[in-house]
Coordinates of C-alpha atoms in Angstrom, one line a residue:
X1 CA 0.0 0.0 -0.1
X2 CA 2.6 2.2 1.0
X3 CA 4.4 1.9 -2.5
X4 CA 1.1 2.6 -4.2
X5 CA 1.1 5.9 -2.5
X6 CA 4.4 6.9 -3.2
X7 CA 3.9 6.0 -6.9
X8 CA 0.7 8.4 -6.8
X9 CA 2.6 11.4 -5.2
X10 CA 5.3 11.0 -7.7
X11 CA 2.7 11.1 -10.7
X12 CA 1.0 14.1 -8.8
X13 CA 4.3 16.1 -8.7
X14 CA 4.8 15.4 -12.3
X15 CA 1.9 16.6 -13.5
X16 CA 2.0 19.9 -11.6
X17 CA 5.6 20.3 -13.0
X18 CA 4.2 20.2 -16.5
X19 CA 1.1 22.6 -16.0
X20 CA 3.8 25.2 -14.2
X21 CA 6.5 24.7 -17.3
X22 CA 3.5 25.0 -19.8
X23 CA 2.3 28.4 -18.2
X24 CA 5.8 30.0 -19.3
X25 CA 6.7 30.5 -15.7
X26 CA 10.3 30.3 -14.3
X27 CA 11.6 30.9 -10.7
X28 CA 13.9 33.8 -9.9
X29 CA 16.4 33.2 -7.2
X30 CA 17.3 36.8 -6.8
X31 CA 13.7 37.5 -5.4
X32 CA 12.4 34.7 -2.9
X33 CA 9.2 32.9 -3.4
X34 CA 8.2 35.3 -6.4
X35 CA 7.3 33.9 -10.1
X36 CA 7.9 36.3 -12.6
X37 CA 6.0 35.3 -16.1
X38 CA 8.2 35.4 -19.0
X39 CA 8.7 34.6 -22.7
X40 CA 5.4 34.1 -25.0
X41 CA 2.9 36.3 -22.6
X42 CA 4.3 39.7 -22.7
X43 CA 1.7 41.3 -21.3
X44 CA 1.8 39.4 -18.0
X45 CA 5.4 39.9 -17.8
X46 CA 5.1 43.9 -18.3
X47 CA 2.2 43.6 -15.4
X48 CA 4.6 41.7 -12.8
X49 CA 7.3 44.0 -13.3
X50 CA 5.1 47.0 -12.8
X51 CA 3.9 45.3 -9.8
X52 CA 7.8 44.5 -8.6
X53 CA 8.4 48.3 -9.2
X54 CA 5.6 49.4 -7.4
X55 CA 6.4 47.2 -4.1
X56 CA 9.8 48.7 -4.2
X57 CA 8.6 52.4 -4.7
X58 CA 6.0 52.0 -2.0
X59 CA 8.7 51.0 0.5
X60 CA 10.6 54.4 -0.7
X61 CA 7.4 56.6 -0.4
X62 CA 6.8 55.0 3.1
X63 CA 10.3 55.6 4.4
X64 CA 9.9 59.2 3.0
X65 CA 6.7 59.5 5.1
X66 CA 8.4 58.4 8.3
X67 CA 11.3 60.8 7.5
X68 CA 9.2 64.0 6.6
X69 CA 6.8 63.5 9.6
X70 CA 9.9 62.9 12.2
X71 CA 10.9 66.4 10.8
X72 CA 7.1 67.9 10.9
X73 CA 8.0 70.8 12.8
X74 CA 10.7 72.2 11.0
X75 CA 9.0 71.4 7.2
X76 CA 9.0 74.3 5.0
X77 CA 5.8 75.0 3.1
X78 CA 7.2 73.2 0.1
X79 CA 8.2 70.1 2.7
X80 CA 4.5 70.0 4.2
X81 CA 3.3 69.9 0.7
X82 CA 5.5 67.1 -0.3
X83 CA 4.7 64.8 2.7
X84 CA 0.7 65.5 1.6
X85 CA 1.4 64.4 -1.8
X86 CA 3.5 61.2 -0.8
X87 CA 0.5 60.6 1.6
X88 CA -2.1 60.7 -1.1
X89 CA 0.0 59.1 -3.6
X90 CA 0.3 55.7 -1.1
X91 CA -3.5 56.2 -0.5
X92 CA -4.4 56.3 -4.5
X93 CA -1.3 54.7 -5.9
X94 CA 0.1 55.8 -9.4
X95 CA 3.6 54.6 -10.5
X96 CA 4.5 57.4 -12.7
X97 CA 3.6 59.9 -10.0
X98 CA 5.5 58.0 -7.2
X99 CA 8.7 57.7 -9.1
X100 CA 8.7 61.1 -9.4
X101 CA 8.0 62.0 -5.8
X102 CA 10.6 59.3 -4.7
X103 CA 13.2 61.4 -6.2
X104 CA 12.5 64.4 -4.0
X105 CA 12.8 62.4 -0.5
X106 CA 15.5 63.7 1.7
X107 CA 18.2 61.1 2.7
X108 CA 21.5 61.0 4.5
X109 CA 23.3 61.2 1.1
X110 CA 21.3 64.0 -0.8
X111 CA 20.4 66.1 2.1
X112 CA 22.0 69.1 0.7
X113 CA 20.0 69.5 -2.1
X114 CA 16.9 69.0 -0.4
X115 CA 17.5 71.8 2.2
X116 CA 14.7 73.8 0.7
X117 CA 12.2 71.2 2.2
X118 CA 13.2 72.8 5.9
X119 CA 12.7 75.9 7.7
X120 CA 15.2 79.2 6.9
X121 CA 17.6 80.5 9.3
X122 CA 17.6 83.9 10.4
X123 CA 20.8 85.3 11.9
X124 CA 20.9 88.7 13.3
X125 CA 22.8 91.7 11.6
X126 CA 25.9 91.1 13.5
X127 CA 27.6 87.6 14.3
X128 CA 29.7 88.2 17.0
X129 CA 32.8 85.8 16.9
X130 CA 35.7 85.9 19.3
X131 CA 38.2 83.5 20.6
X132 CA 40.2 82.9 17.4
X133 CA 37.1 84.0 15.2
X134 CA 35.3 80.8 16.5
X135 CA 31.4 80.6 16.7
X136 CA 30.1 77.9 19.0
X137 CA 27.5 75.7 17.4
X138 CA 26.0 73.2 20.0
X139 CA 24.7 70.5 17.7
X140 CA 23.6 68.3 20.8
X141 CA 22.9 69.4 24.3
X142 CA 23.3 67.5 27.5
X143 CA 25.9 64.7 28.1
X144 CA 25.5 61.3 29.9
X145 CA 29.4 61.4 31.1
X146 CA 28.4 63.9 33.9
X147 CA 32.0 64.6 34.7
X148 CA 32.5 66.4 37.9
X149 CA 34.8 68.4 36.4
X150 CA 32.2 70.1 33.8
X151 CA 32.2 73.7 34.4
X152 CA 28.9 74.1 32.6
X153 CA 27.2 71.6 34.5
X154 CA 25.5 69.3 31.7
X155 CA 22.7 67.8 32.2
X156 CA 21.1 64.1 31.5
X157 CA 18.2 65.9 29.5
X158 CA 19.2 65.7 25.7
X159 CA 18.6 67.6 22.6
X160 CA 19.8 67.3 19.2
X161 CA 19.8 69.7 16.3
X162 CA 17.9 68.4 13.5
X163 CA 20.6 67.5 10.6
X164 CA 18.8 69.6 8.0
X165 CA 18.9 72.7 10.6
X166 CA 22.6 72.1 11.1
X167 CA 23.5 72.2 7.5
X168 CA 21.4 75.4 6.9
X169 CA 23.1 77.1 9.8
X170 CA 26.6 76.0 8.5
X171 CA 25.5 77.4 5.2
X172 CA 24.0 80.5 6.6
X173 CA 27.3 81.1 8.7
X174 CA 29.8 80.5 5.8
X175 CA 27.6 82.9 3.4
X176 CA 27.9 85.4 6.4
X177 CA 31.8 85.4 5.8
X178 CA 31.4 87.1 2.2
X179 CA 28.5 89.4 3.5
X180 CA 30.5 91.2 6.5
X181 CA 29.0 94.5 7.6
X182 CA 32.3 96.2 8.3
X183 CA 36.0 95.5 7.9
X184 CA 36.0 95.4 11.8
X185 CA 33.9 92.1 11.9
X186 CA 36.0 89.1 12.1
X187 CA 35.8 86.0 9.4
X188 CA 34.2 83.0 11.1
X189 CA 37.0 80.5 10.7
X190 CA 36.3 77.3 12.8
X191 CA 33.2 76.2 14.8
X192 CA 33.4 75.0 18.5
X193 CA 30.9 72.0 18.5
X194 CA 31.0 71.6 22.5
X195 CA 29.2 73.8 25.2
X196 CA 27.5 71.5 28.4
X197 CA 27.7 68.6 25.6
X198 CA 30.1 66.0 24.2
X199 CA 30.0 66.8 20.5
X200 CA 30.9 63.1 19.5
X201 CA 27.5 61.8 21.3
X202 CA 25.3 63.9 18.2
X203 CA 22.6 61.8 16.6
X204 CA 19.7 62.5 14.5
X205 CA 17.7 59.2 14.7
X206 CA 15.3 60.4 11.8
X207 CA 18.0 60.5 9.0
X208 CA 20.6 58.4 10.7
X209 CA 22.9 60.8 11.1
X210 CA 26.0 61.0 13.6
X211 CA 28.9 63.4 14.3
X212 CA 31.3 62.0 11.4
X213 CA 28.2 63.5 9.2
X214 CA 28.0 66.9 11.0
X215 CA 32.1 66.9 10.9
X216 CA 32.1 66.2 7.1
X217 CA 29.7 69.1 6.4
X218 CA 31.9 71.5 8.6
X219 CA 35.2 70.9 6.9
X220 CA 33.2 71.7 3.3
X221 CA 32.8 75.3 4.5
X222 CA 35.3 76.0 7.2
X223 CA 38.9 75.3 7.7
X224 CA 39.6 74.1 11.4
X225 CA 37.4 72.4 13.7
X226 CA 38.2 71.7 17.5
X227 CA 36.9 68.6 18.8
X228 CA 37.3 67.5 22.6
X229 CA 35.6 64.5 23.9
X230 CA 35.4 62.8 27.4
X231 CA 34.5 59.4 25.5
X232 CA 31.3 57.4 25.2
X233 CA 29.9 54.6 26.8
X234 CA 31.2 51.4 24.8
X235 CA 27.6 50.5 24.5
X236 CA 26.5 53.2 22.5
X237 CA 26.5 52.0 19.0
X238 CA 25.8 55.3 17.2
X239 CA 28.8 56.8 19.0
X240 CA 31.2 54.1 18.4
X241 CA 30.1 53.7 14.5
X242 CA 30.4 57.6 14.1
X243 CA 33.8 57.3 15.9
X244 CA 34.8 54.9 13.4
X245 CA 33.6 56.7 10.4
X246 CA 35.1 60.0 11.8
X247 CA 38.6 58.2 11.5
X248 CA 38.1 57.6 8.0
X249 CA 37.5 61.5 7.0
X250 CA 39.3 63.2 9.6
X251 CA 41.5 66.0 8.3
X252 CA 45.4 65.5 9.2
X253 CA 45.3 69.1 11.2
X254 CA 41.9 68.4 13.0
X255 CA 43.3 66.1 15.7
X256 CA 40.6 65.0 18.4
X257 CA 41.6 65.7 22.0
X258 CA 40.9 63.3 24.7
X259 CA 40.2 65.0 28.1
X260 CA 41.6 61.9 30.3
X261 CA 40.4 62.1 33.7
X262 CA 38.7 60.1 36.8
X263 CA 36.4 62.7 38.3
X264 CA 33.2 60.9 38.5
X265 CA 30.6 60.7 41.2
X266 CA 30.0 57.0 41.1
X267 CA 33.8 56.5 41.7
X268 CA 33.8 59.3 44.3
X269 CA 30.9 57.9 46.4
X270 CA 32.8 54.4 46.3
X271 CA 35.7 55.8 47.7
X272 CA 34.1 57.8 50.2
X273 CA 32.4 54.4 51.5
X274 CA 35.5 52.3 51.1
X275 CA 33.8 50.0 48.7
X276 CA 36.8 48.7 47.4
X277 CA 34.8 45.9 45.1
X278 CA 32.8 49.1 43.5
X279 CA 36.0 51.0 43.2
X280 CA 37.7 48.4 41.3
X281 CA 34.5 47.6 39.0
X282 CA 34.1 51.4 38.1
X283 CA 38.0 51.4 37.5
X284 CA 38.0 48.6 35.0
X285 CA 34.8 50.4 33.2
X286 CA 36.3 53.9 33.1
X287 CA 39.8 52.4 32.0
X288 CA 38.0 50.4 29.2
X289 CA 35.9 53.4 28.0
X290 CA 39.2 55.5 27.7
X291 CA 41.2 52.8 26.1
X292 CA 38.2 52.3 23.6
X293 CA 38.4 55.5 22.6
X294 CA 42.2 55.7 21.9
X295 CA 42.1 52.4 20.2
X296 CA 39.5 53.8 17.7
X297 CA 41.4 57.0 16.5
X298 CA 45.2 55.8 17.1
X299 CA 47.5 58.3 16.1
X300 CA 44.9 60.9 15.4
X301 CA 44.1 61.8 19.0
X302 CA 45.9 63.6 21.8
X303 CA 45.2 63.2 25.4
X304 CA 44.7 66.1 27.7
X305 CA 45.4 64.6 31.1
X306 CA 43.3 66.6 33.5
X307 CA 45.6 67.7 36.3
X308 CA 44.8 68.9 39.9
X309 CA 47.4 71.6 39.6
X310 CA 50.8 71.9 41.6
X311 CA 49.4 73.5 44.9
X312 CA 45.7 72.2 44.6
X313 CA 46.4 68.9 46.6
X314 CA 48.1 70.5 49.1
X315 CA 45.8 73.2 50.2
X316 CA 44.6 72.6 54.0
X317 CA 41.6 70.7 53.9
X318 CA 41.2 70.2 50.5
X319 CA 39.4 66.6 49.9
X320 CA 41.5 63.6 49.9
X321 CA 39.0 61.6 47.9
X322 CA 39.4 64.1 45.0
X323 CA 43.3 63.3 45.2
X324 CA 42.8 59.7 45.5
X325 CA 40.5 59.7 42.2
X326 CA 43.5 61.6 40.7
X327 CA 45.6 58.8 41.6
X328 CA 43.5 56.1 40.2
X329 CA 43.6 58.3 36.9
X330 CA 47.4 58.2 36.8
X331 CA 47.5 54.4 37.5
X332 CA 45.0 53.8 34.7
X333 CA 46.8 56.0 32.1
X334 CA 50.3 54.2 32.9
X335 CA 48.4 50.8 32.3
X336 CA 46.6 51.7 29.2
X337 CA 50.0 53.3 27.6
X338 CA 51.7 50.1 28.2
X339 CA 48.9 47.9 26.8
X340 CA 48.7 50.1 23.5
X341 CA 52.6 49.9 23.2
X342 CA 52.2 46.1 22.9
X343 CA 49.5 46.7 20.0
X344 CA 52.1 49.1 18.3
X345 CA 49.8 51.9 19.0
X346 CA 51.5 55.2 20.2
X347 CA 49.9 57.5 22.4
X348 CA 50.1 61.5 22.1
X349 CA 49.8 63.9 24.7
X350 CA 48.5 67.5 23.8
X351 CA 50.8 70.5 24.8
X352 CA 50.6 71.0 28.4
X353 CA 49.0 74.2 29.4
X354 CA 46.5 75.6 31.7
X355 CA 43.7 73.6 29.9
X356 CA 45.2 70.6 31.7
X357 CA 44.3 72.0 35.2
X358 CA 40.6 71.7 36.5
X359 CA 39.1 75.0 37.3
X360 CA 37.7 74.1 40.9
X361 CA 36.3 77.3 41.3
X362 CA 33.5 77.7 38.8
X363 CA 30.5 75.8 38.0
X364 CA 30.1 71.9 39.0
X365 CA 33.7 71.3 40.4
X366 CA 32.9 74.3 42.6
X367 CA 29.7 72.5 43.7
X368 CA 31.6 69.3 44.1
X369 CA 34.0 71.1 46.5
X370 CA 30.9 72.7 48.6
X371 CA 29.1 69.2 49.0
X372 CA 32.5 67.9 50.5
X373 CA 32.8 71.0 53.0
X374 CA 35.8 72.7 51.3
X375 CA 34.1 76.2 51.3
X376 CA 36.3 79.0 52.6
X377 CA 39.2 80.8 50.8
X378 CA 42.5 79.8 52.2
X379 CA 45.0 82.7 52.2
X380 CA 47.6 82.7 49.4
X381 CA 45.7 80.4 47.0
X382 CA 44.4 82.9 44.7
X383 CA 46.7 81.6 42.2
X384 CA 46.0 78.1 42.1
X385 CA 42.7 77.0 43.0
X386 CA 40.8 80.3 42.5
X387 CA 42.3 81.2 39.5
X388 CA 40.3 83.0 36.7
X389 CA 38.0 80.0 35.0
X390 CA 39.1 82.3 31.6
X391 CA 37.3 84.8 29.9
X392 CA 34.4 83.8 27.5
X393 CA 32.2 85.9 25.7
X394 CA 30.6 84.5 22.5
X395 CA 27.8 83.2 20.6
X396 CA 26.3 79.9 21.6
X397 CA 23.6 78.5 18.8
X398 CA 21.6 76.1 20.7
X399 CA 20.1 73.1 19.3
X400 CA 16.5 73.9 19.5
X401 CA 16.6 77.4 17.9
X402 CA 18.0 79.5 20.6
X403 CA 21.0 82.1 20.1
X404 CA 22.4 83.2 23.2
X405 CA 25.5 85.2 24.3
X406 CA 27.5 83.3 27.1
X407 CA 29.8 84.4 29.1
X408 CA 32.0 83.0 32.5
X409 CA 33.8 86.5 32.9
X410 CA 33.8 87.7 36.7
X411 CA 34.3 90.9 37.6
X412 CA 34.4 93.3 40.5
X413 CA 31.3 95.6 40.9
X414 CA 33.3 98.7 41.9
X415 CA 35.4 98.5 38.5
X416 CA 32.3 99.2 36.3
X417 CA 29.8 100.6 39.2
X418 CA 31.2 103.8 40.8
X419 CA 28.3 104.7 43.1
X420 CA 25.4 103.4 44.8
X421 CA 23.3 105.8 43.2
X422 CA 23.3 104.0 39.8
X423 CA 20.7 102.1 38.0
X424 CA 22.8 99.3 37.5
X425 CA 23.9 99.1 41.3
X426 CA 20.2 99.3 42.3
X427 CA 19.1 97.0 39.9
X428 CA 21.7 94.6 41.4
X429 CA 20.6 95.4 44.8
X430 CA 16.9 94.8 44.1
X431 CA 17.4 91.4 42.3
X432 CA 19.7 90.4 45.5
X433 CA 17.0 91.1 47.7
X434 CA 14.1 89.4 45.7
X435 CA 16.6 86.2 45.6
X436 CA 17.5 86.0 49.1
X437 CA 14.2 86.5 50.3
X438 CA 12.3 84.0 47.8
X439 CA 9.0 82.1 48.5
X440 CA 9.1 83.9 51.8
X441 CA 7.3 87.1 52.8
X442 CA 9.9 89.9 53.0
X443 CA 7.5 92.3 55.1
X444 CA 5.5 90.9 58.3
X445 CA 2.0 91.7 56.6
X446 CA 0.8 92.7 60.0
X447 CA -0.6 95.6 57.9
X448 CA -2.1 96.3 54.5
X449 CA 1.0 98.7 54.0
X450 CA 3.1 95.6 54.5
X451 CA 1.1 93.7 51.9
X452 CA 1.5 96.5 49.6
X453 CA 5.1 96.2 49.8
X454 CA 5.2 92.6 49.6
X455 CA 3.4 93.0 46.2
X456 CA 5.4 95.7 45.0
X457 CA 8.7 93.6 45.8
X458 CA 7.0 90.5 43.9
X459 CA 6.4 93.0 41.2
X460 CA 10.0 93.9 40.6
X461 CA 10.7 90.2 40.8
X462 CA 8.9 89.6 37.3
X463 CA 10.7 92.5 35.7
X464 CA 14.4 90.9 36.3
X465 CA 16.0 87.9 35.2
X466 CA 19.7 86.2 36.0
X467 CA 22.0 83.8 34.6
X468 CA 21.7 80.4 36.8
X469 CA 25.4 81.1 37.5
X470 CA 24.5 84.3 39.2
X471 CA 21.6 83.3 40.8
X472 CA 23.4 80.5 42.4
X473 CA 26.1 83.1 43.5
X474 CA 23.4 85.1 45.5
X475 CA 21.3 82.2 46.9
X476 CA 24.6 80.0 48.2
X477 CA 27.8 81.8 47.9
X478 CA 26.4 85.5 49.4
X479 CA 25.0 83.9 52.8
X480 CA 28.0 81.4 53.3
X481 CA 30.9 83.7 52.4
X482 CA 29.6 87.1 53.0
X483 CA 27.4 87.3 56.4
X484 CA 27.5 90.8 57.0
X485 CA 26.3 91.7 53.4
X486 CA 23.8 89.0 53.6
X487 CA 22.3 90.3 57.1
X488 CA 22.1 93.9 55.6
X489 CA 20.3 92.9 52.4
X490 CA 17.8 90.8 54.4
X491 CA 17.0 93.9 56.9
X492 CA 17.0 96.1 53.9
X493 CA 13.5 97.5 53.1
X494 CA 13.4 98.1 49.2
X495 CA 10.3 100.0 49.3
X496 CA 11.8 102.5 51.9
X497 CA 15.2 102.4 50.8
X498 CA 17.4 104.7 52.9
X499 CA 20.2 106.1 51.0
X500 CA 22.8 105.4 53.7
X501 CA 22.0 101.7 53.9
X502 CA 22.5 101.4 49.8
X503 CA 25.7 103.3 50.4
X504 CA 26.9 100.8 52.9
X505 CA 25.6 97.7 50.8
X506 CA 27.9 99.5 48.0
X507 CA 30.7 99.6 50.0
X508 CA 30.2 95.7 51.1
X509 CA 29.7 94.6 47.8
X510 CA 32.0 96.6 45.4
X511 CA 35.1 94.3 45.9
X512 CA 33.2 91.0 45.8
X513 CA 33.8 89.4 42.5
X514 CA 30.4 88.3 40.8
X515 CA 29.5 86.5 37.5
X516 CA 29.5 89.1 34.6
X517 CA 26.6 90.5 33.4
X518 CA 24.5 88.0 35.6
X519 CA 21.2 89.8 35.7
X520 CA 19.2 91.9 33.2
X521 CA 15.9 94.1 33.5
X522 CA 13.6 92.5 30.9
X523 CA 12.6 94.2 27.7
X524 CA 10.1 96.8 27.8
X525 CA 11.1 97.8 31.4
X526 CA 14.0 100.1 32.6
X527 CA 14.3 100.8 36.4
X528 CA 13.8 104.7 37.5
X529 CA 14.7 106.2 40.8
X530 CA 14.3 109.3 42.6
X531 CA 15.8 110.8 46.0
X532 CA 13.4 112.3 48.4
X533 CA 13.6 113.4 51.9
X534 CA 11.5 112.1 54.6
X535 CA 11.8 113.2 58.0
X536 CA 15.7 114.5 57.5
X537 CA 17.0 111.2 55.8
X538 CA 17.4 110.7 52.1
X539 CA 15.4 107.7 50.4
X540 CA 15.7 106.1 47.0
X541 CA 12.1 105.5 45.5
X542 CA 12.3 102.8 43.0
X543 CA 9.8 102.4 40.1
X544 CA 9.6 100.6 36.4
X545 CA 9.3 102.5 33.4
X546 CA 7.9 100.8 30.5
X547 CA 8.9 101.5 27.1
X548 CA 8.5 99.8 23.5
X549 CA 12.0 97.9 22.8
X550 CA 13.7 98.3 19.9
X551 CA 15.1 95.5 17.8
X552 CA 18.9 95.0 18.5
X553 CA 19.0 98.5 19.9
X554 CA 22.7 98.5 20.6
X555 CA 23.8 97.3 17.1
X556 CA 23.8 98.7 14.2
X557 CA 26.6 99.0 11.0
X558 CA 27.7 102.4 12.6
X559 CA 27.7 101.8 16.0
X560 CA 29.2 98.5 17.2
X561 CA 31.7 97.8 19.9
X562 CA 35.0 96.3 18.3
X563 CA 35.0 94.0 21.5
X564 CA 32.9 93.5 24.3
X565 CA 35.4 92.1 26.4
X566 CA 36.5 94.5 29.7
X567 CA 39.5 92.4 30.0
X568 CA 41.0 93.2 26.7
X569 CA 39.2 96.5 26.1
X570 CA 39.1 98.2 29.5
X571 CA 37.4 101.1 28.1
X572 CA 34.2 98.9 27.5
X573 CA 31.8 99.6 30.3
X574 CA 29.1 97.7 32.0
X575 CA 26.4 99.3 30.4
X576 CA 27.6 98.9 26.8
X577 CA 28.3 95.3 27.3
X578 CA 25.1 94.6 29.2
X579 CA 22.8 96.5 26.2
X580 CA 24.7 94.6 23.9
X581 CA 24.5 91.1 25.4
X582 CA 21.0 91.3 26.2
X583 CA 20.2 92.5 22.6
X584 CA 22.0 89.5 21.0
X585 CA 19.4 86.6 22.5
X586 CA 17.3 85.7 19.7
X587 CA 15.6 82.7 17.9
X588 CA 17.8 81.8 14.7
X589 CA 14.9 79.1 13.6
X590 CA 11.3 78.4 14.4
X591 CA 9.0 75.4 14.2
X592 CA 5.5 75.1 13.5
X593 CA 5.2 75.4 17.1
X594 CA 7.3 78.4 17.6
X595 CA 10.9 77.8 19.1
X596 CA 11.5 74.1 19.9

């Protein structure tokens, strides 16, 4: 019986093969499970090819929809129109239309030719370029490394500039070099891609771009690009792949610099807790991270070993746990050098200069010392740990469309404000009062007059703004380091401000270093004051005058400061720098929802 079944099965298979061959079909090994009519039936062959082409085009259109929808907030009118056309074509498919639309879809490779699909870039009349004619473009914001020595105090909150916007911004900056408003304006020769970030961490998930793609576009337009990295998690495949691509296109003169250090909170905590097992685990992870970076870039990278400074570790009371982090850093670097040498990879070092030193007096490093109880100045240490963090006054193009002017320059108030009877000083005094008394009633409110005073003070609060660094200075540093000033301001009646007390406050604060241009009066308001006499005493009455703000009031072709940096140009005064800085903060691109 089994034999009969076997013969019947073979006969059935033979009959099916005859029918199959008689229909003029053949099997295509290139397209799995697809039979394409060939030979005599030309109509059916053409129909199948069209079906095959249509399937491929539909996939391209579907991908195009995903890309354009991913960029929905930055599409121009033309881009939005293209998206609608593709969606309509997928709904009511037409091969000829589909082929034409597919050619217009932006990809990583053709993005330069498709930039008209995206919103435009609007630069201000003047591009301020300092520090070797550099402009800082923050292609990505935030950083998961969370180095304890990060002065800008980066967050684990990530923003990435859309790749099309990055290209349009680079084009706009490059074109501005040929449209200078005066000979005093410097050419923009290089782009600084870092500010509270690690540039190599850039990514655009919509189009699949990484930092190597940004770099490739930058060097088409600018000669020099400075890149400093603190490394990346070896599990981050986007950065790993981008770094490997970057090596193949890196210009010889554009050496990457690696900020090599072991100042990380997990290691600090493990050392504080004497958890040797955890210390060893973190040590291996950090060592592997830095070794991986050096192996990827080989001879195209220079190490910046972060240094405590010659005197710092010897300061009385300096936290021993930070010194232990530094000792582990030096040990790891020695081991990595030996291991790489056995693989014929040379380790190069950047020129030793002040950039190697950790600036412990500013930003997150200062916060670390404060938390560890190292709060007081030690006499004679001004040239080491308390040295200047370096002068900075420059544009930063944020990834979400904001254009800001950033400075970390500190100055003594008495150098620029010469009297207590000065609007700048009175604004400063008012803001200090507001911050130091935040969230509590300043006046007891035992009467309607006290309630009115609090209402007026809160009104003042809404008219003044401050940088985070300046706010922190007022909130944390003043009470801890300047108790006499803190007590005076806490007791100060800003609604009935005695002139003698304002002058006393000026004497206490004039020699204190504060973050440069740390506060501003908001657009549309200006502080007014009047000297009045009450019961034989001089009082200063404060009020706000409203006005219609001009557009870029301090910047014109004829009236532009050559520099706003008082360190390099002592003639520049506080008011001039303040006005110019205030006027330069704009939005350089907007989305369909406004600024991102």
